[in-house]
């Protein structure tokens, strides 16, 4: 099943070694329908978000290096243009679909059966172990593509496919209920501003921690009950005292850490109320959580690592966006701008999410 208009070549952004030159390849080979293996689908990628994970892949600063050469990207939104012969799927040519970080998994192991496909030993990751969405035509695996709801613009869907899914999963790990206080650290960033919206949509009382009046106003519009500018509480323990104060004097029931700063983790262990949950999401390099064993036990605290969501989490996350409950703050730029976007990300100069247009 294919579209006869599939070209032989397309545009892709590629690097050949970590931290090396990034090149725009205008003659990148487009896999043809006859080359697809059973289970594979060819997607014409129209928009793709840029995530900090993509920057980490280029820099090569994670414990396991990505494949090279690499086409990065894992927040791709586009349409199916070909499906390999022998593929069992409900997808059809023309369907709008999303490419996520999790490209494929076995679906047979214990982790997959429990809905934790990302921790499958055979998991493949878009833009890391297999080529991703920074190209006009991407080969994907049918069983892990996510259908995009009718009427949801693809440029809006793109960042939901990683940032949205990730924070929605993290909130489900928070062990909180409507009316509980939930702190979002790094609330104005690509992950954080979505976490605030999901948290507000399900009835949590939300405290956003970040800095700047622009983020204060933005997060208030997204439903944050309180904003704390961390730069105004730089003294020893001052931020912790302020978080406790605004959360009924007892501290929040949960803290979702999307911040790129490692200090946010240890602060959370100080300001959480008894039975509170720290959900680790952000990945600042060389960071360790130092939990005092006595107080962790005495307060019955939970520390939970939350990776990415599963296939169902992705469908739920997109549904919030389709119903207008969640809307990413995006700036659309051409695909060729990727290297410039990376440099702005390194400088912390990217509010919300950058989405690249692939055509």
Coordinates of N, CA, C and O in Angstrom, one line a residue, residues 189-287:
X189 N 9.3 25.7 31.0 CA 10.0 25.1 29.9 C 9.2 24.2 29.1 O 7.9 24.2 29.2
X190 N 9.8 23.5 28.1 CA 9.0 22.7 27.1 C 8.2 21.6 27.8 O 7.1 21.4 27.4
X191 N 8.8 21.0 28.8 CA 8.0 20.0 29.5 C 7.1 20.6 30.6 O 5.9 20.3 30.7
X192 N 7.7 21.5 31.3 CA 7.0 22.1 32.5 C 5.7 22.8 32.1 O 4.7 22.7 32.8
X193 N 5.7 23.6 31.0 CA 4.4 24.4 30.7 C 3.3 23.4 30.3 O 2.1 23.8 30.5
X194 N 3.6 22.3 29.8 CA 2.6 21.3 29.5 C 2.2 20.5 30.8 O 1.0 20.3 31.0
X195 N 3.1 20.3 31.7 CA 2.8 19.6 32.9 C 1.8 20.5 33.7 O 0.9 19.9 34.4
X196 N 2.0 21.8 33.7 CA 1.1 22.7 34.4 C -0.3 22.5 33.9 O -1.3 22.4 34.6
X197 N -0.5 22.4 32.6 CA -1.8 22.4 31.9 C -2.5 21.0 32.2 O -3.7 21.0 32.5
X198 N -1.7 19.9 32.1 CA -2.3 18.6 32.4 C -2.7 18.6 33.9 O -3.8 18.0 34.2
X199 N -1.9 19.1 34.8 CA -2.2 19.0 36.2 C -3.4 19.8 36.5 O -4.3 19.4 37.3
X200 N -3.5 21.0 35.9 CA -4.7 21.8 36.2 C -6.0 21.2 35.6 O -7.1 21.2 36.2
X201 N -5.8 20.5 34.4 CA -7.0 19.9 33.8 C -7.6 18.7 34.6 O -8.8 18.5 34.5
X202 N -6.8 18.1 35.4 CA -7.3 17.0 36.2 C -7.6 17.4 37.7 O -7.9 16.5 38.5
X203 N -7.5 18.7 38.0 CA -7.9 19.2 39.2 C -6.9 19.3 40.3 O -7.3 19.5 41.5
X204 N -5.6 19.2 40.0 CA -4.6 19.5 41.0 C -4.5 21.0 41.3 O -4.8 21.8 40.4
X205 N -4.0 21.3 42.5 CA -3.7 22.7 42.8 C -2.2 22.8 42.4 O -1.4 22.1 43.0
X206 N -1.8 23.7 41.5 CA -0.5 23.7 40.9 C 0.3 24.9 41.3 O -0.1 26.1 41.3
X207 N 1.6 24.6 41.7 CA 2.6 25.6 42.0 C 3.7 25.5 40.9 O 4.3 24.4 40.8
X208 N 3.9 26.5 40.2 CA 4.9 26.5 39.2 C 6.2 27.2 39.7 O 6.1 28.3 40.3
X209 N 7.3 26.6 39.6 CA 8.6 27.2 40.0 C 9.4 27.4 38.7 O 9.7 26.5 37.9
X210 N 9.8 28.7 38.6 CA 10.6 29.1 37.4 C 11.0 30.6 37.7 O 11.0 31.0 38.9
X211 N 11.4 31.3 36.7 CA 11.8 32.7 37.0 C 11.3 33.6 35.9 O 11.3 33.2 34.7
X212 N 11.0 34.9 36.2 CA 10.6 35.9 35.2 C 9.1 36.1 35.2 O 8.3 35.2 35.3
X213 N 8.8 37.4 35.0 CA 7.3 37.8 35.0 C 6.6 37.3 33.8 O 5.4 37.0 33.8
X214 N 7.4 37.1 32.7 CA 6.7 36.5 31.5 C 6.2 35.1 31.7 O 5.1 34.7 31.4
X215 N 7.0 34.3 32.5 CA 6.6 33.0 32.8 C 5.5 33.0 33.9 O 4.6 32.1 33.9
X216 N 5.6 33.9 34.8 CA 4.5 34.0 35.8 C 3.2 34.2 35.1 O 2.2 33.6 35.4
X217 N 3.1 35.1 34.1 CA 1.9 35.4 33.4 C 1.4 34.3 32.6 O 0.2 33.9 32.5
X218 N 2.4 33.6 31.9 CA 2.1 32.5 31.0 C 1.5 31.4 31.8 O 0.4 30.8 31.5
X219 N 2.1 31.0 33.0 CA 1.6 29.9 33.7 C 0.3 30.2 34.4 O -0.5 29.3 34.6
X220 N 0.1 31.4 34.8 CA -1.2 31.8 35.3 C -2.3 31.5 34.3 O -3.4 31.0 34.6
X221 N -2.0 31.9 33.0 CA -3.0 31.6 32.0 C -3.3 30.1 31.7 O -4.3 29.8 31.2
X222 N -2.3 29.3 32.1 CA -2.4 27.9 32.0 C -3.1 27.2 33.2 O -3.2 26.0 33.2
X223 N -3.4 27.9 34.2 CA -4.1 27.3 35.3 C -3.3 27.1 36.6 O -3.8 26.5 37.5
X224 N -2.0 27.7 36.6 CA -1.2 27.5 37.8 C -1.9 28.4 38.9 O -2.2 29.5 38.7
X225 N -2.0 27.8 40.1 CA -2.6 28.6 41.2 C -1.6 29.5 41.8 O -2.0 30.6 42.3
X226 N -0.3 29.2 41.8 CA 0.7 30.0 42.4 C 2.0 29.8 41.6 O 2.3 28.8 41.0
X227 N 2.8 30.9 41.5 CA 4.0 30.9 40.9 C 5.1 31.4 41.9 O 4.9 32.3 42.6
X228 N 6.2 30.7 41.9 CA 7.3 31.0 42.8 C 8.6 31.3 41.9 O 9.0 30.4 41.1
X229 N 9.1 32.5 41.9 CA 10.3 32.8 41.2 C 11.5 32.4 42.1 O 11.8 33.1 43.1
X230 N 12.2 31.4 41.7 CA 13.2 30.8 42.5 C 14.4 31.8 42.7 O 15.1 31.8 43.7
X231 N 14.5 32.8 41.8 CA 15.6 33.8 42.0 C 15.4 34.7 43.1 O 16.3 35.4 43.6
X232 N 14.1 34.8 43.5 CA 13.7 35.7 44.6 C 13.9 35.1 46.0 O 13.7 35.7 47.0
X233 N 14.3 33.8 46.0 CA 14.4 33.0 47.3 C 15.7 32.3 47.3 O 15.8 31.1 47.4
X234 N 16.8 33.1 47.1 CA 18.1 32.5 47.0 C 18.8 32.1 48.3 O 19.8 31.5 48.3
X235 N 18.3 32.6 49.4 CA 18.9 32.3 50.7 C 18.8 30.8 51.1 O 18.0 30.1 50.5
X236 N 19.6 30.4 52.0 CA 19.6 29.0 52.5 C 18.2 28.6 53.0 O 17.7 29.2 54.0
X237 N 17.6 27.7 52.3 CA 16.3 27.2 52.8 C 15.1 28.1 52.5 O 14.0 27.7 52.8
X238 N 15.3 29.2 51.8 CA 14.2 30.2 51.6 C 13.2 29.6 50.6 O 12.0 29.8 50.8
X239 N 13.7 29.0 49.6 CA 12.7 28.5 48.6 C 11.9 27.4 49.2 O 10.7 27.3 49.0
X240 N 12.5 26.5 50.0 CA 11.8 25.4 50.7 C 10.7 26.0 51.6 O 9.6 25.5 51.6
X241 N 11.1 27.0 52.3 CA 10.1 27.6 53.2 C 8.9 28.2 52.5 O 7.8 28.1 52.9
X242 N 9.2 28.8 51.3 CA 8.1 29.4 50.5 C 7.2 28.4 49.9 O 6.0 28.6 49.9
X243 N 7.8 27.3 49.4 CA 6.9 26.2 48.9 C 6.0 25.7 49.9 O 4.8 25.5 49.7
X244 N 6.6 25.4 51.1 CA 5.7 24.9 52.2 C 4.6 25.9 52.5 O 3.5 25.6 52.8
X245 N 5.0 27.2 52.6 CA 4.0 28.3 53.0 C 2.8 28.3 52.1 O 1.7 28.3 52.5
X246 N 3.1 28.3 50.7 CA 2.0 28.4 49.8 C 1.1 27.1 49.7 O 0.0 27.2 49.3
X247 N 1.7 26.0 50.2 CA 1.0 24.7 50.2 C 0.4 24.4 51.6 O 0.8 23.4 52.2
X248 N -0.4 25.3 52.1 CA -1.1 25.1 53.4 C -0.1 25.0 54.5 O -0.4 24.5 55.6
X249 N 1.1 25.5 54.3 CA 2.1 25.4 55.4 C 2.7 24.0 55.6 O 3.6 23.8 56.5
X250 N 2.3 23.0 54.8 CA 2.7 21.7 55.0 C 3.6 21.1 53.8 O 4.2 20.1 54.0
X251 N 3.6 21.8 52.7 CA 4.3 21.4 51.6 C 3.3 20.6 50.6 O 2.2 20.3 51.0
X252 N 3.8 20.4 49.4 CA 2.9 19.7 48.4 C 2.8 18.2 48.6 O 3.7 17.6 49.2
X253 N 1.8 17.7 47.9 CA 1.7 16.2 47.9 C 2.6 15.5 46.9 O 2.9 14.4 47.1
X254 N 3.0 16.3 45.9 CA 3.9 15.7 44.9 C 4.7 16.8 44.2 O 4.3 18.0 44.2
X255 N 5.9 16.5 43.7 CA 6.7 17.4 43.0 C 7.1 16.7 41.7 O 7.7 15.6 41.7
X256 N 6.9 17.3 40.6 CA 7.3 16.8 39.3 C 8.5 17.7 38.8 O 8.4 18.9 38.6
X257 N 9.7 17.1 38.7 CA 10.9 17.8 38.4 C 11.2 17.7 36.9 O 11.6 16.7 36.4
X258 N 10.9 18.8 36.2 CA 11.2 18.9 34.8 C 12.4 19.8 34.6 O 12.8 20.1 33.5
X259 N 12.9 20.4 35.7 CA 14.0 21.4 35.6 C 15.3 20.7 35.1 O 15.6 19.6 35.3
X260 N 16.1 21.6 34.4 CA 17.4 21.2 34.0 C 18.5 21.4 35.1 O 19.7 21.1 34.9
X261 N 18.1 21.9 36.2 CA 19.0 22.1 37.3 C 18.9 21.0 38.4 O 17.8 20.7 38.8
X262 N 20.0 20.5 38.8 CA 20.0 19.3 39.7 C 19.5 19.7 41.1 O 19.0 18.8 41.8
X263 N 19.7 21.0 41.5 CA 19.3 21.3 42.9 C 17.8 21.1 43.2 O 17.4 20.9 44.3
X264 N 17.0 21.2 42.1 CA 15.5 21.0 42.3 C 15.2 19.7 42.9 O 14.2 19.6 43.6
X265 N 15.9 18.7 42.7 CA 15.6 17.3 43.2 C 15.8 17.3 44.7 O 14.9 16.9 45.5
X266 N 16.9 17.8 45.2 CA 17.1 17.7 46.6 C 16.2 18.7 47.4 O 15.8 18.5 48.5
X267 N 15.9 19.9 46.8 CA 14.9 20.8 47.4 C 13.6 20.1 47.6 O 13.0 20.3 48.6
X268 N 13.2 19.3 46.6 CA 11.9 18.7 46.7 C 11.8 17.7 47.9 O 10.7 17.7 48.5
X269 N 12.9 17.0 48.1 CA 12.8 16.1 49.3 C 12.7 16.9 50.6 O 12.2 16.3 51.6
X270 N 13.1 18.1 50.6 CA 12.9 19.0 51.8 C 11.5 19.5 52.0 O 11.0 19.7 53.1
X271 N 10.9 19.9 50.9 CA 9.6 20.6 51.0 C 8.4 19.7 50.9 O 7.3 20.1 51.2
X272 N 8.5 18.5 50.4 CA 7.4 17.6 50.3 C 6.8 17.3 51.7 O 7.5 17.1 52.7
X273 N 5.5 17.2 51.7 CA 4.8 16.8 53.0 C 4.9 15.3 53.2 O 5.3 14.6 52.3
X274 N 4.6 14.8 54.4 CA 4.6 13.4 54.6 C 3.8 12.6 53.6 O 2.7 13.1 53.2
X275 N 4.3 11.5 53.1 CA 3.7 10.7 52.1 C 3.7 11.3 50.7 O 3.1 10.9 49.8
X276 N 4.5 12.4 50.6 CA 4.7 13.0 49.3 C 5.5 12.2 48.3 O 6.3 11.3 48.7
X277 N 5.4 12.5 47.0 CA 6.1 11.8 46.0 C 6.9 12.8 45.1 O 6.4 13.8 44.7
X278 N 8.2 12.4 45.0 CA 9.0 13.1 44.0 C 9.1 12.3 42.8 O 9.4 11.1 42.8
X279 N 8.7 13.0 41.6 CA 8.7 12.3 40.3 C 9.9 12.9 39.5 O 9.9 14.0 39.2
X280 N 10.9 12.1 39.3 CA 12.1 12.5 38.5 C 11.8 12.4 37.0 O 11.5 11.3 36.5
X281 N 11.9 13.5 36.3 CA 11.7 13.5 34.9 C 12.9 14.2 34.2 O 13.5 13.6 33.2
X282 N 13.3 15.4 34.6 CA 14.4 16.1 33.9 C 15.7 15.3 34.1 O 15.9 14.6 35.2
X283 N 16.6 15.5 33.2 CA 17.9 14.7 33.2 C 19.1 15.7 33.2 O 19.9 15.7 32.3
X284 N 19.3 16.5 34.2 CA 20.5 17.3 34.3 C 21.7 16.3 34.4 O 21.7 15.3 35.1
X285 N 22.8 16.6 33.7 CA 24.0 15.7 33.7 C 24.6 15.7 35.1 O 24.6 16.7 35.8
X286 N 25.2 14.5 35.4 CA 26.0 14.3 36.6 C 25.3 14.8 37.9 O 25.8 15.4 38.7
X287 N 24.0 14.4 38.0 CA 23.2 14.8 39.1 C 22.8 13.5 39.9 O 22.4 12.5 39.4

